[in-house]
Short mmCIF file of C-alpha atoms in Angstrom, two decimals:
data_model
loop_
_atom_site.label_atom_id
_atom_site.label_comp_id
_atom_site.label_asym_id
_atom_site.label_seq_id
_atom_site.Cartn_x
_atom_site.Cartn_y
_atom_site.Cartn_z
CA MET A 162 -16.52 10.46 4.46
CA THR A 163 -15.89 14.19 5.03
CA ALA A 164 -12.84 16.44 5.00
CA ALA A 165 -12.80 16.20 8.80
CA ASP A 166 -12.02 12.49 8.52
CA ARG A 167 -8.82 13.05 6.53
CA ILE A 168 -5.45 12.55 8.16
CA ALA A 169 -2.88 15.34 7.80
CA ILE A 170 0.55 13.96 6.90
CA ALA A 171 2.14 17.21 5.69
CA PRO A 172 1.17 20.90 5.78
CA ALA A 173 -0.35 20.71 2.30
CA LEU A 174 -1.43 17.07 2.20
CA SER A 175 -4.10 14.97 3.89
CA LEU A 176 -5.07 11.35 3.31
CA SER A 177 -8.41 9.63 3.72
CA PRO A 178 -8.29 6.93 6.46
CA ILE A 179 -8.35 4.26 3.74
CA GLY A 180 -6.64 4.57 0.38
CA CYS A 181 -6.88 2.56 -2.83
CA GLY A 182 -3.97 0.42 -3.97
CA THR A 183 -3.51 0.11 -7.74
CA TRP A 184 -0.98 -2.70 -8.06
CA ALA A 185 -3.49 -4.67 -10.14
CA TRP A 186 -4.02 -1.80 -12.61
CA GLY A 187 -1.65 -3.03 -15.31
CA ASN A 188 -0.31 -6.23 -13.72
CA ARG A 189 -0.93 -9.28 -15.90
CA LEU A 190 1.16 -11.87 -14.07
CA LEU A 191 -0.55 -11.76 -10.69
CA TRP A 192 -3.82 -9.96 -11.39
CA GLY A 193 -4.63 -10.86 -15.00
CA TYR A 194 -4.90 -7.27 -16.21
CA ASP A 195 -6.15 -6.63 -19.73
CA THR A 196 -6.90 -3.31 -21.39
CA SER A 197 -10.53 -4.39 -21.66
CA MET A 198 -10.71 -3.76 -17.88
CA ASP A 199 -9.93 -0.05 -18.21
CA ALA A 200 -13.55 1.16 -18.22
CA GLN A 201 -14.24 -0.88 -15.09
CA LEU A 202 -11.12 0.51 -13.44
CA GLU A 203 -12.18 4.06 -14.27
CA SER A 204 -15.58 3.40 -12.68
CA THR A 205 -13.74 2.11 -9.61
CA PHE A 206 -11.62 5.28 -9.49
CA GLN A 207 -14.75 7.41 -9.75
CA ARG A 208 -16.57 5.48 -7.02
CA CYS A 209 -13.61 5.79 -4.65
CA LEU A 210 -13.10 9.51 -5.13
CA ALA A 211 -16.80 10.41 -5.13
CA LYS A 212 -17.38 8.54 -1.87
CA GLY A 213 -14.32 9.88 -0.04
CA ILE A 214 -11.40 7.54 -0.72
CA THR A 215 -9.31 10.44 -1.94
CA TRP A 216 -5.87 8.93 -2.33
CA PHE A 217 -4.44 6.29 -4.61
CA ASP A 218 -1.17 4.45 -4.15
CA THR A 219 0.79 3.36 -7.21
CA GLY A 220 4.39 2.72 -8.27
CA ASP A 221 6.50 3.35 -11.32
CA SER A 222 7.16 -0.41 -11.49
CA TYR A 223 3.44 -1.29 -11.61
CA GLY A 224 2.82 -2.66 -15.06
CA THR A 225 6.20 -3.95 -16.19
CA GLY A 226 7.52 -4.83 -19.62
CA ARG A 227 5.40 -3.43 -22.43
CA LEU A 228 2.97 -2.11 -19.81
CA ASN A 229 5.65 -0.30 -17.81
CA GLY A 230 4.08 2.58 -15.85
CA ARG A 231 0.56 1.49 -16.82
CA SER A 232 -0.92 2.05 -13.37
CA GLU A 233 0.32 5.64 -13.27
CA GLN A 234 -0.86 6.23 -16.83
CA LEU A 235 -4.36 4.99 -16.03
CA LEU A 236 -4.56 7.11 -12.90
CA GLY A 237 -3.53 10.14 -14.92
CA GLU A 238 -6.20 9.48 -17.54
CA PHE A 239 -8.91 8.87 -14.96
CA ALA A 240 -8.01 11.95 -12.90
CA GLY A 241 -7.89 14.14 -16.00
CA ALA A 242 -11.39 13.11 -17.03
CA TYR A 243 -12.98 13.23 -13.56
CA THR A 244 -15.38 16.09 -12.75
CA GLY A 245 -17.14 14.75 -9.65
CA PRO A 246 -16.86 15.42 -5.90
CA ASN A 247 -13.59 15.58 -3.95
CA LEU A 248 -11.39 16.36 -6.94
CA ASP A 249 -9.67 19.08 -4.89
CA ALA A 250 -8.69 16.47 -2.29
CA LEU A 251 -7.24 13.94 -4.77
CA CYS A 252 -3.81 12.65 -3.75
CA ILE A 253 -1.66 10.34 -5.82
CA ALA A 254 1.23 8.63 -4.07
CA THR A 255 3.81 6.76 -6.08
CA LYS A 256 6.67 4.50 -5.10
CA LEU A 257 9.93 4.92 -7.02
CA ALA A 258 11.64 1.60 -7.66
CA VAL A 259 15.24 1.02 -6.62
CA TYR A 260 16.30 -0.34 -9.98
CA PRO A 261 20.00 -1.30 -10.30
CA TRP A 262 20.53 1.43 -12.89
CA ARG A 263 19.27 4.15 -10.56
CA LEU A 264 22.48 5.12 -8.88
CA THR A 265 22.42 8.89 -8.48
CA ARG A 266 20.40 11.63 -6.86
CA GLN A 267 19.35 12.87 -10.27
CA SER A 268 18.20 9.44 -11.40
CA LEU A 269 15.56 9.42 -8.69
CA VAL A 270 14.47 12.98 -9.44
CA ALA A 271 14.22 12.07 -13.13
CA ALA A 272 12.15 8.98 -12.26
CA CYS A 273 9.69 11.11 -10.30
CA MET A 274 9.42 13.54 -13.21
CA LYS A 275 8.60 10.64 -15.53
CA SER A 276 5.91 9.52 -13.10
CA SER A 277 4.49 13.04 -13.09
CA ARG A 278 4.33 13.05 -16.88
CA ARG A 279 2.46 9.72 -16.89
CA LEU A 280 0.09 11.07 -14.25
CA GLY A 281 -0.38 14.40 -16.00
CA ARG A 282 0.09 16.11 -12.63
CA PRO A 283 2.72 16.39 -9.90
CA VAL A 284 3.25 13.43 -7.61
CA ASP A 285 1.81 14.33 -4.20
CA LEU A 286 3.62 11.74 -2.07
CA ALA A 287 6.89 10.28 -3.38
CA GLN A 288 8.15 7.13 -1.66
CA LEU A 289 11.29 5.04 -2.04
CA HIS A 290 9.90 1.60 -2.88
CA TRP A 291 12.47 -0.39 -0.93
CA SER A 292 15.95 -0.13 0.55
CA PRO A 293 18.99 -1.64 -1.20
CA LYS A 294 20.87 -1.67 2.12
CA ASN A 295 20.93 -5.48 2.34
CA TYR A 296 22.50 -6.08 -1.06
CA LEU A 297 23.93 -2.81 -2.48
CA PRO A 298 24.26 -0.49 0.52
CA TRP A 299 26.11 2.32 -1.25
CA GLN A 300 23.16 2.80 -3.63
CA GLU A 301 20.83 4.02 -0.90
CA GLY A 302 22.46 7.35 0.01
CA PRO A 303 22.20 8.98 -3.43
CA LEU A 304 18.58 7.84 -3.81
CA LEU A 305 17.68 9.29 -0.43
CA ASP A 306 19.37 12.51 -1.53
CA GLY A 307 17.14 12.44 -4.60
CA LEU A 308 14.08 12.06 -2.39
CA ALA A 309 15.30 15.03 -0.33
CA GLU A 310 15.77 17.10 -3.49
CA LEU A 311 12.20 16.43 -4.53
CA TRP A 312 11.09 17.94 -1.23
CA ASP A 313 13.56 20.83 -1.27
CA ARG A 314 12.52 21.90 -4.76
CA GLY A 315 8.83 21.68 -3.95
CA LEU A 316 8.27 19.02 -6.59
CA VAL A 317 6.22 16.89 -4.16
CA LYS A 318 4.08 17.66 -1.13
CA ALA A 319 5.53 14.90 1.05
CA ILE A 320 8.05 12.07 1.01
CA GLY A 321 7.93 8.58 2.48
CA LEU A 322 9.46 5.11 2.53
CA SER A 323 8.29 1.57 1.85
CA ASN A 324 9.50 -1.77 3.22
CA TYR A 325 11.78 -0.18 5.82
CA GLY A 326 12.06 -1.64 9.33
CA PRO A 327 12.57 0.31 12.57
CA ILE A 328 16.38 0.37 12.49
CA ALA A 329 16.49 1.58 8.90
CA LEU A 330 13.63 3.99 9.53
CA ARG A 331 15.49 5.63 12.41
CA ARG A 332 18.60 5.96 10.27
CA VAL A 333 16.78 7.66 7.41
CA HIS A 334 14.66 9.81 9.70
CA LYS A 335 17.83 11.12 11.38
CA ARG A 336 19.41 11.83 8.00
CA PHE A 337 16.41 13.85 6.85
CA SER A 338 15.91 15.58 10.20
CA GLU A 339 19.46 16.92 10.06
CA GLN A 340 18.50 18.54 6.75
CA GLY A 341 15.22 19.91 8.11
CA ILE A 342 13.19 17.56 5.91
CA PRO A 343 10.08 15.85 7.34
CA LEU A 344 9.52 12.17 6.65
CA ALA A 345 5.76 11.72 6.33
CA THR A 346 4.97 8.04 5.81
CA LEU A 347 6.18 4.47 5.92
CA GLN A 348 4.31 1.62 4.26
CA VAL A 349 4.82 -2.04 5.07
CA GLN A 350 2.96 -5.28 4.46
CA TYR A 351 0.40 -5.69 7.24
CA SER A 352 -2.75 -7.76 7.60
CA LEU A 353 -4.30 -10.39 9.83
CA LEU A 354 -2.20 -12.91 7.90
CA ALA A 355 0.97 -10.81 7.97
CA THR A 356 1.42 -9.34 11.43
CA ALA A 357 5.12 -10.05 12.02
CA THR A 358 6.53 -7.03 10.20
CA VAL A 359 4.69 -4.65 12.51
CA SER A 360 4.33 -6.60 15.77
CA GLU A 361 7.70 -8.31 16.00
CA LEU A 362 9.69 -5.32 14.77
CA ASP A 363 7.55 -2.85 16.78
CA ILE A 364 7.38 -0.56 13.76
CA LYS A 365 4.18 1.21 14.89
CA ALA A 366 5.78 2.41 18.13
CA VAL A 367 8.80 3.77 16.26
CA CYS A 368 6.56 5.51 13.72
CA ASP A 369 4.57 7.12 16.54
CA GLU A 370 7.76 8.25 18.24
CA LEU A 371 9.09 9.83 15.03
CA GLY A 372 5.79 11.30 13.84
CA VAL A 373 5.62 9.04 10.77
CA ARG A 374 2.26 7.71 9.56
CA LEU A 375 2.16 3.95 9.05
CA ILE A 376 0.46 2.67 5.87
CA ALA A 377 -0.59 -0.99 5.61
CA TYR A 378 -0.30 -2.48 2.14
CA SER A 379 -1.89 -5.81 1.14
CA PRO A 380 -4.30 -5.52 4.11
CA LEU A 381 -6.54 -8.19 2.55
CA THR A 382 -3.64 -10.54 1.70
CA LEU A 383 -4.24 -10.43 -2.06
CA GLY A 384 -7.96 -11.06 -1.50
CA LEU A 385 -7.67 -14.12 0.73
CA LEU A 386 -9.13 -12.25 3.74
CA THR A 387 -12.29 -11.34 1.80
CA GLY A 388 -13.61 -14.86 2.45
CA LYS A 389 -14.38 -15.40 -1.24
CA TYR A 390 -11.94 -18.26 -1.68
CA ASP A 391 -11.57 -21.82 -0.44
CA ARG A 392 -9.83 -24.99 -1.63
CA THR A 393 -12.53 -25.55 -4.27
CA ASN A 394 -12.74 -21.94 -5.40
CA LEU A 395 -9.37 -20.36 -6.12
CA PRO A 396 -8.27 -17.36 -8.17
CA GLY A 397 -6.21 -17.84 -11.30
CA GLY A 398 -2.50 -17.42 -11.80
CA LEU A 399 0.09 -17.27 -9.05
CA ARG A 400 -2.48 -16.49 -6.38
CA SER A 401 -3.93 -19.99 -6.82
CA TRP A 402 -0.63 -21.58 -5.77
CA LEU A 403 -0.24 -19.16 -2.86
CA PHE A 404 -3.79 -19.62 -1.57
CA ARG A 405 -3.45 -23.41 -1.67
CA ARG A 406 -0.47 -22.97 0.61
CA LEU A 407 -2.11 -20.51 3.01
CA LEU A 408 -5.76 -21.55 3.27
CA PRO A 409 -5.46 -24.70 5.44
CA GLY A 410 -3.63 -22.92 8.23
CA ALA A 411 -5.75 -19.78 7.90
CA LYS A 412 -9.10 -21.51 8.44
CA PRO A 413 -9.43 -20.78 12.20
CA LEU A 414 -8.61 -17.11 11.58
CA LEU A 415 -11.09 -16.91 8.71
CA ASP A 416 -13.74 -18.59 10.87
CA CYS A 417 -13.15 -16.01 13.61
CA GLN A 418 -13.27 -13.19 11.10
CA ARG A 419 -16.49 -14.57 9.58
CA ALA A 420 -18.18 -14.89 12.97
CA ILE A 421 -17.44 -11.25 13.80
CA ALA A 422 -18.58 -10.14 10.36
CA ASN A 423 -21.88 -12.00 10.72
CA ALA A 424 -22.48 -10.62 14.20
CA ARG A 425 -21.71 -7.09 13.04
CA GLY A 426 -23.58 -7.26 9.76
CA LYS A 427 -20.32 -6.51 7.94
CA THR A 428 -18.31 -8.29 5.30
CA MET A 429 -15.12 -10.17 6.09
CA ALA A 430 -13.13 -7.62 4.11
CA GLN A 431 -14.59 -4.82 6.21
CA VAL A 432 -13.59 -6.61 9.41
CA ALA A 433 -10.03 -7.12 8.16
CA LEU A 434 -9.69 -3.48 7.12
CA ASN A 435 -11.28 -2.14 10.30
CA TRP A 436 -8.77 -4.21 12.29
CA CYS A 437 -5.95 -2.42 10.44
CA VAL A 438 -7.54 0.96 11.21
CA CYS A 439 -7.94 0.01 14.87
CA LYS A 440 -4.23 -0.81 14.95
CA GLY A 441 -3.48 2.77 13.97
CA THR A 442 -2.56 2.19 10.33
CA ILE A 443 -3.89 3.56 7.05
CA PRO A 444 -4.76 0.50 4.94
CA ILE A 445 -4.59 0.61 1.13
CA PRO A 446 -6.71 -2.29 -0.15
CA GLY A 447 -6.78 -2.81 -3.87
CA ALA A 448 -9.97 -2.49 -5.88
CA LYS A 449 -10.68 -3.49 -9.48
CA HIS A 450 -14.49 -3.18 -9.38
CA PRO A 451 -16.74 -0.37 -8.09
CA ALA A 452 -18.39 -2.92 -5.78
CA GLN A 453 -15.03 -3.61 -4.15
CA ALA A 454 -14.54 0.12 -3.59
CA THR A 455 -17.95 0.28 -1.92
CA ASP A 456 -17.08 -2.73 0.23
CA ASN A 457 -13.82 -1.09 1.32
CA LEU A 458 -15.68 2.09 2.30
CA GLY A 459 -17.86 0.00 4.60
CA ALA A 460 -14.83 -0.56 6.83
CA LEU A 461 -15.17 3.02 8.08
CA GLY A 462 -17.66 4.67 10.45
CA TRP A 463 -17.52 1.97 13.11
CA SER A 464 -14.90 0.17 15.23
CA LEU A 465 -14.28 -3.34 16.42
CA ASP A 466 -14.49 -3.54 20.21
CA ALA A 467 -11.58 -4.59 22.41
CA GLY A 468 -12.85 -8.16 22.73
CA GLU A 469 -13.21 -8.60 18.97
CA ILE A 470 -9.72 -7.23 18.39
CA GLU A 471 -8.35 -9.59 21.01
CA ASP A 472 -10.11 -12.56 19.38
CA LEU A 473 -8.67 -11.64 15.98
CA ASP A 474 -5.20 -11.08 17.43
CA ARG A 475 -5.29 -14.47 19.12
CA ALA A 476 -6.48 -16.22 15.97
CA ALA A 477 -3.84 -14.43 13.86
CA ALA A 478 -1.09 -15.44 16.28
CA ARG A 479 -2.09 -19.10 15.91
CA VAL A 480 -1.82 -19.18 12.12
CA LYS A 481 0.85 -21.79 11.41
CA ARG A 482 1.74 -20.57 7.92
CA PRO A 483 1.28 -16.80 7.60
CA MET A 484 1.78 -14.77 4.45
CA MET A 485 5.43 -14.62 3.49
CA GLN A 486 7.27 -11.38 4.18
CA ASN A 487 8.29 -9.14 1.31
CA ILE A 488 11.88 -10.06 0.36
CA PHE A 489 12.80 -6.35 0.27
CA GLN A 490 11.66 -5.68 3.84
CA THR A 491 14.57 -4.47 5.99
CA ARG A 492 14.92 -4.36 9.73
#
């Protein structure tokens, strides 16, 4: 992947067409993180950056409890020690949680500064993790003002949102536009097993209209779309319960995905990620092993044809029990 492949989202910031999600880097409950994994995670970071995945998405809520901020801390350590290719293109995006005690403009600015200290570098892309509009609507305005202040003071290169729908996106975009502040990105849950957020709400069309880049998180549905799992081979923890629920109804989709992968000489994960790219999004699959980073990179440099996309769309539309929507997703 070369510099020419990167996608400009702000005057001073470009993203590779696929990023790396780091939710698992510090999360014990869902992903079984342990500090013994840190060397493996650093190798994954190095593989991504050296091969052209130049941006990493994290959040200040990733690694809660005693491991609060662990994902950001690890990224900071790995970036500080890295001396390989593409270091000049490294971008770290973080999502700032809408905790109930964050009530003011300054609280959000302070949160971003804490993230920067954990990272050992400025945050490149600061994003509001979700909107409190559905349950504490008066909290949102001050936090958006904090996001605007980060931009005005030059503390970040770009700002974005997460889990906002088209109505809320238009509202915030208008608010920032009136202040002369560009809104760069929106990330939502999107995969072959979670199409409703984008297709039913028509978020992509609104993003295109407003000049906002759409980022697809969980594009592999927590690993289910890699094809590694079935009813007799399940991951541990909470994902086991979830996959038992999803796998029966997902079988026709997975069969379609597998057939295309076999015909193309690709992996199922690469087909799922390429589908996201073909839909005009920037997917951010997670990776805990260097081999997973290499697999994710194999989703680039080729494109599904129109017939393959149609087959996948049709199979996805027939899934009787899709992945549940994020509870913080707004309309």
